[in-house]
Coordinates of C-alpha atoms in Angstrom, one line a residue:
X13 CA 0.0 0.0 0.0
X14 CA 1.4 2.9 -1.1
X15 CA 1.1 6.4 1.0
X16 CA -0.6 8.2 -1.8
X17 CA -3.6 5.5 -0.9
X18 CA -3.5 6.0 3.0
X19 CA -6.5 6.9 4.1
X20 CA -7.2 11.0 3.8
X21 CA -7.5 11.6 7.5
X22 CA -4.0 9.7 8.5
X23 CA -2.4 12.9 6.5
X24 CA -4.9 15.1 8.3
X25 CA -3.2 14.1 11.3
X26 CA 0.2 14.3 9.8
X27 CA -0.4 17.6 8.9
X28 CA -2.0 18.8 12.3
X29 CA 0.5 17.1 14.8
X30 CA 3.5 17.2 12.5
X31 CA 3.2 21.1 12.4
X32 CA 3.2 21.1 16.2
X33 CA 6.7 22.3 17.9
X34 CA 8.0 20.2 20.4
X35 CA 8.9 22.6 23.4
X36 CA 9.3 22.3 27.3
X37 CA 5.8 22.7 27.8
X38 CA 4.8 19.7 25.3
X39 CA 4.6 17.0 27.6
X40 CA 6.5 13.6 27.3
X41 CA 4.0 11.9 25.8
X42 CA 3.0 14.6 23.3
X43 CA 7.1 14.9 22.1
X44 CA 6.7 11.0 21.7
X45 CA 3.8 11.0 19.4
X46 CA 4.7 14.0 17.0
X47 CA 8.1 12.4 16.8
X48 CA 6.5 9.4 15.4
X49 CA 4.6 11.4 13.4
X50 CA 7.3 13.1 12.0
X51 CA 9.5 9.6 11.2
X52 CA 6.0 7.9 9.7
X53 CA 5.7 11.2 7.1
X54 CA 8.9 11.2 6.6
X55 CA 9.0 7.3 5.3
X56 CA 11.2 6.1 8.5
X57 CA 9.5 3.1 9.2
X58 CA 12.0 1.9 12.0
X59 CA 12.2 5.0 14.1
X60 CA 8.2 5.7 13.7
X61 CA 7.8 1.9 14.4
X62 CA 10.2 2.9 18.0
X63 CA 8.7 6.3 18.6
X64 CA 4.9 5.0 18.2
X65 CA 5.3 2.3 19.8
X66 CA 6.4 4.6 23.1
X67 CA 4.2 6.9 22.0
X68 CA 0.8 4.3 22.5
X69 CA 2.6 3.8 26.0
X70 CA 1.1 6.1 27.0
X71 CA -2.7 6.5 27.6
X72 CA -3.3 10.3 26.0
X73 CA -2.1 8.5 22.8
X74 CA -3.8 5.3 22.8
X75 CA -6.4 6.0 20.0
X76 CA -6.8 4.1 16.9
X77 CA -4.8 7.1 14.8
X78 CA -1.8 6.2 16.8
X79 CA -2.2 2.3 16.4
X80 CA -3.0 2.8 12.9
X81 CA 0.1 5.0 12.1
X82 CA 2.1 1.9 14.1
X83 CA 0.5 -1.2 12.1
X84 CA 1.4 0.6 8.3
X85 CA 4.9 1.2 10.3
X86 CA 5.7 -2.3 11.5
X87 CA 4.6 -3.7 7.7
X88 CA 6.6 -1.5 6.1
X89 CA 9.3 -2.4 8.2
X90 CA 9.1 -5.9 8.3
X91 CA 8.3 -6.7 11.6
X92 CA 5.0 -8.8 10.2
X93 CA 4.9 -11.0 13.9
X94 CA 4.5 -7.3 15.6
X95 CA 2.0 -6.1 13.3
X96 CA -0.1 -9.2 13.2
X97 CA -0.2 -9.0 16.6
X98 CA -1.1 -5.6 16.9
X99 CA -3.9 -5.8 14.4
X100 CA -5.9 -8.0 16.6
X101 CA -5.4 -6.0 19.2
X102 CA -6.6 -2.9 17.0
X103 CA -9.9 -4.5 15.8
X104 CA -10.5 -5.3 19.5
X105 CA -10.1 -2.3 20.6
X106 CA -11.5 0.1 18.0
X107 CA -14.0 -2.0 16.1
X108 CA -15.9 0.8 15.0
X109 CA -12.5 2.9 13.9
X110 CA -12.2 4.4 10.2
X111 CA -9.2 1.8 9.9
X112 CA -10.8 -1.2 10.6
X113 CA -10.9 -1.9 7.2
X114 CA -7.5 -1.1 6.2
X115 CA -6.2 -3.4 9.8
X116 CA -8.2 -6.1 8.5
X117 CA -6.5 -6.0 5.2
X118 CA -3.0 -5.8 7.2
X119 CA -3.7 -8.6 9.1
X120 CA -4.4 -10.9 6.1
X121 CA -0.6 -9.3 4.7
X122 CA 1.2 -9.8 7.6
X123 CA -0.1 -13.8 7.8
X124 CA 0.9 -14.1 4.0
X125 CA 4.1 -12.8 5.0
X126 CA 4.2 -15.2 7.7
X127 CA 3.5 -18.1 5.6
X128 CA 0.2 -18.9 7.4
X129 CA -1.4 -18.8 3.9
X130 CA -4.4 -21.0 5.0
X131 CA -5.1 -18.3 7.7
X132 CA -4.0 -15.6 5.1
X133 CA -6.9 -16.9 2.8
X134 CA -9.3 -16.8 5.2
X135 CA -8.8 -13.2 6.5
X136 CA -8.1 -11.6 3.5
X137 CA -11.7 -14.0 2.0
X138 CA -13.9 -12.3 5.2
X139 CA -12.5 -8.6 4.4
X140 CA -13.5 -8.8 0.7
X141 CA -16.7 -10.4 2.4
X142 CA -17.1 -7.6 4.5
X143 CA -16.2 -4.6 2.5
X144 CA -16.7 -5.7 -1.8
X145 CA -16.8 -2.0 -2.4
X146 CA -13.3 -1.0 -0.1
X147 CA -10.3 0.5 -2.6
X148 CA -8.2 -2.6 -0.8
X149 CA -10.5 -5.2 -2.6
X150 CA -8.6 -6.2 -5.6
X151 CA -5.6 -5.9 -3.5
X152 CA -7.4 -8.2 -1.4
X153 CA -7.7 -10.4 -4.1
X154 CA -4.6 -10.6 -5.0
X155 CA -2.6 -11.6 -1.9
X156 CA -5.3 -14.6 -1.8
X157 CA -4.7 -15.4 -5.1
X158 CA -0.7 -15.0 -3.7
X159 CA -1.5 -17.6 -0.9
X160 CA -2.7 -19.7 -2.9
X161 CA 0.6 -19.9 -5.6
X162 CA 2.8 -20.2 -2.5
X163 CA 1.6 -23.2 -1.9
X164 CA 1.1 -24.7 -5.4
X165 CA -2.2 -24.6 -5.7
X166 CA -2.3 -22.9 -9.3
X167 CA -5.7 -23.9 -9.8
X168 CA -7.4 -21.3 -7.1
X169 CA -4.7 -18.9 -7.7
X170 CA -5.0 -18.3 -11.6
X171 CA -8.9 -17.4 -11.7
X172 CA -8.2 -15.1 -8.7
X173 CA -5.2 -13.2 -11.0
X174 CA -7.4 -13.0 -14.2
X175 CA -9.9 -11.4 -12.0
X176 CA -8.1 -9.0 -11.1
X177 CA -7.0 -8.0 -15.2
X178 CA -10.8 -8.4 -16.3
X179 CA -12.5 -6.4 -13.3
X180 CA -9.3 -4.0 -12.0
X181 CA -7.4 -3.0 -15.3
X182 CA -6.7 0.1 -13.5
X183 CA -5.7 -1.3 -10.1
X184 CA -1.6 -1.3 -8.4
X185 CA -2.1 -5.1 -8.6
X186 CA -3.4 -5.3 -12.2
X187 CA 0.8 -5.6 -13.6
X188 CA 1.4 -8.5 -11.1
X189 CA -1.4 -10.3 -11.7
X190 CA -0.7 -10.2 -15.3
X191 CA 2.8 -11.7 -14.5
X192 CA 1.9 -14.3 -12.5
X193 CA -1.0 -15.6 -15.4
X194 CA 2.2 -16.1 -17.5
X195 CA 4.3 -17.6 -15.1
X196 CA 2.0 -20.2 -14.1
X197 CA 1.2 -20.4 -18.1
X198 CA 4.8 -21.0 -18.4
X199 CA 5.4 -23.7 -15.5
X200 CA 2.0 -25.9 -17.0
X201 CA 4.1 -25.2 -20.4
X202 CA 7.3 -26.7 -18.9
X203 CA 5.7 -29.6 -16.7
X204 CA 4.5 -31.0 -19.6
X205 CA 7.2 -30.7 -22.0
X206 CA 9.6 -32.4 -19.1
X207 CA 7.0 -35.4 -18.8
X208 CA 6.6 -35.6 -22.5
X209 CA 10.5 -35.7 -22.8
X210 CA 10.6 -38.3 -19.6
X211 CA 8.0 -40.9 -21.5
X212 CA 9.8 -40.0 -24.9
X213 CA 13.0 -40.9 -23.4
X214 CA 11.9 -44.2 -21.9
X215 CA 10.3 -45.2 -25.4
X216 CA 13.6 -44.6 -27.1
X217 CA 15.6 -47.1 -24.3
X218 CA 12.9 -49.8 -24.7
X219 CA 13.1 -49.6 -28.0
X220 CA 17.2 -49.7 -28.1
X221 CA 17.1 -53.0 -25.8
X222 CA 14.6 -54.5 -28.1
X223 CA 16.7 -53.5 -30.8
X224 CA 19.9 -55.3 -29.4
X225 CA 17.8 -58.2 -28.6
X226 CA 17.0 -58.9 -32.3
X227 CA 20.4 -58.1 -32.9
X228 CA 22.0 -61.2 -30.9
X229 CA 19.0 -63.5 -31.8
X230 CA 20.0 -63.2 -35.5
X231 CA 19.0 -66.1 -37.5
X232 CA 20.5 -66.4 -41.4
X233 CA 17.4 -69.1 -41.5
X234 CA 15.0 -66.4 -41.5
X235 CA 17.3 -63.5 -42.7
X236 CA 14.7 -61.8 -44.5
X237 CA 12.2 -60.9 -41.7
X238 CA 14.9 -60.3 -39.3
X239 CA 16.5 -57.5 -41.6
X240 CA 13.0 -56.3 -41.7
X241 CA 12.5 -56.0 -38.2
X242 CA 16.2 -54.4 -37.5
X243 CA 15.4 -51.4 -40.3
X244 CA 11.6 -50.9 -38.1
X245 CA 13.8 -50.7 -35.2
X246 CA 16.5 -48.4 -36.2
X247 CA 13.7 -46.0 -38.4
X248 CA 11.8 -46.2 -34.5
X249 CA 14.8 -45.3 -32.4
X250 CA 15.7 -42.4 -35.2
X251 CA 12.0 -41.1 -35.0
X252 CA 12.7 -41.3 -31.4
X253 CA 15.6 -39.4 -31.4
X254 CA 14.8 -36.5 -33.5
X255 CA 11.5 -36.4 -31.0
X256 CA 13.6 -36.1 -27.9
X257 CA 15.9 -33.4 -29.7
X258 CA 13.0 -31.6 -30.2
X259 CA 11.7 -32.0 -27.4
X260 CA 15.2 -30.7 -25.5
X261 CA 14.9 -27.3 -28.1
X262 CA 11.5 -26.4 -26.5
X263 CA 12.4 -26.7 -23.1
X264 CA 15.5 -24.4 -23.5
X265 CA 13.3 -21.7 -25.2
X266 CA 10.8 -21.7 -22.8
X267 CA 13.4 -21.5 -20.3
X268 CA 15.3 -18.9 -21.7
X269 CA 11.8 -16.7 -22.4
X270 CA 11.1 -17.5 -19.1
X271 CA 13.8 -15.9 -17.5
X272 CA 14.4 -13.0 -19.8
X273 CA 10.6 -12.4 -18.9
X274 CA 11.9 -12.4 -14.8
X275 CA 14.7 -10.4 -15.3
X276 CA 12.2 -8.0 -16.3
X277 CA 9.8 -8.2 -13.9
X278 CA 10.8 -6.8 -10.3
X279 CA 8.6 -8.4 -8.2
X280 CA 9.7 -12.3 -7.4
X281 CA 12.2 -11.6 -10.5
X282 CA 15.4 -13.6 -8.2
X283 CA 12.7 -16.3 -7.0
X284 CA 11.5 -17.1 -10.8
X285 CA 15.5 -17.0 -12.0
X286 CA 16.1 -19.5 -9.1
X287 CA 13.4 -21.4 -10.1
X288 CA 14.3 -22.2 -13.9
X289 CA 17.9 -22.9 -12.8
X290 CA 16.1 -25.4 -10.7
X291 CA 14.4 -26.5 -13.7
X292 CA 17.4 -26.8 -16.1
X293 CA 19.0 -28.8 -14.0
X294 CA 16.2 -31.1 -13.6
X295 CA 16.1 -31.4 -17.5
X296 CA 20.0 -32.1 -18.0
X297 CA 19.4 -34.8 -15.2
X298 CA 17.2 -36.3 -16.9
X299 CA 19.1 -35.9 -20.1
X300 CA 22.4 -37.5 -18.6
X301 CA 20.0 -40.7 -17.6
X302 CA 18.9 -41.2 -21.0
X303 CA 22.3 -41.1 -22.6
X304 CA 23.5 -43.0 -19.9
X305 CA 21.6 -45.5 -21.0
X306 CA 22.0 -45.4 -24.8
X307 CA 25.9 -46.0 -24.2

């Protein structure tokens, strides 16, 4: 979430409390609060994540503006276990705040980032429950969708992403959906070429042994058939060959599309280049086995 989207009257606090002077007669806990006020505008998640967190210490500054300005704080920082925490505690305390919305949003982020993607899906399900017409929704949506890829489950995740492209062309989320339609395009595209090459290569050694079978049960008695049966074999093995070769061609273009299309995505763009190296070497594995065994 970026600030530009923060809800209007966060920055009408900004503004007010920002603008105030911290002098001797401010008290301790009013220094504390427009301190944190000051790092949050300012983009220092750490120190407004420190100074808000004294600054709710306090009970003249335990409202939900504070708590609110310390959630967006801790996930920006990265402290997801603080925030996660901290959002139950919000929508405990101020269920009827302006924010609610926006906590229950964080609270579904801060489990993603977490990994509890089962509990992820669930929040981030009752907010978009809750609130269909919220500016967070297709953000919403996508983070589901997100918990759903992490955990392989491309099935859930892909209606989710094209959702998101059909009914929110205009939203933040719209480009990453996008990506993540061709990526899991590309790994069905992959998986199956690696199977077909798998079975292909089997064929091709079963068809090698029987091929050295008729070989050493030669007969001159019955020469004819036999030199029959030895040209079927070797026009099969050849077939299978040149089936395999192709077959090794499209795996290393959609591999190298794959991660020319990574580099140039930012988001997950080290997770998808990791991923096809993975791959490749799963292929030349695979390759190494099959001429293993034609030797």
């Amino acid at each position: 979430m970026k600030l530009k989207r923060m809800n209007l009257a966060v920055a009408a606090v900004l503004l007010l409390f920002c603008a105030v002077p911290v002098s001797a007669e401010n008290t301790v806990e009013s220094a504390a609060f427009v301190q944190g006020c000051s790092a949050f505008k300012s983009g220092d998640w750490n120190s407004a994540m420190i100074l808000l967190r004294k600054a709710v210490s306090y009970p003249v500054n335990n409202t939900a503006d504070s708590w609110y300005m310390l959630i967006v704080s801790e996930m920006y920082a990265g402290e997801y276990k603080s925030a996660s925490s901290d959002c139950d505690s919000f929508v405990s305390a101020f269920p009827d705040s302006m924010y609610t919305a926006y906590i229950r949003y964080q609270k579904g982020r801060s489990l993603f980032y977490l990994g509890e993607y089962e509990k992820s899906v669930l929040w981030l399900s009752d907010f978009c429950h809750q609130y269909p017409e919220h500016e967070m929704y297709a953000s919403a949506l996508f983070w589901i969708a997100e918990s759903f890829y992490a955990g392989y489950d491309y099935d859930e995740a892909l209606p989710l992403y094209q959702r998101i492209i059909s009914e929110y062309q205009g939203d933040a989320k719209a480009p990453a959906a996008q990506y993540r339609i061709e990526t899991i395009g590309q790994r069905t595209r992959e998986e199956k070429l690696l199977y077909l090459l798998k079975k292909t290569g089997e064929e091709y050694l079963s068809a090698k042994e029987d091929y050295e079978k008729q070989l050493k049960m030669y007969d001159s008695s019955s020469a004819a058939a036999n030199v029959k049966r030895i040209a079927d074999l070797q026009k099969q093995n050849t077939d299978l060959q040149n089936e395999i070769a192709s077959l090794k061609q499209q795996v290393v273009q959609l591999q190298n599309a794959a991660a020319g299309a990574a580099q140039n995505t930012e988001d997950g763009s080290s997770d998808e280049i990791a991923r096809l190296k993975a791959k490749a070497r799963e292929v030349q594995n695979l390759l190494d086995k099959q001429n293993a065994g034609g030797r």
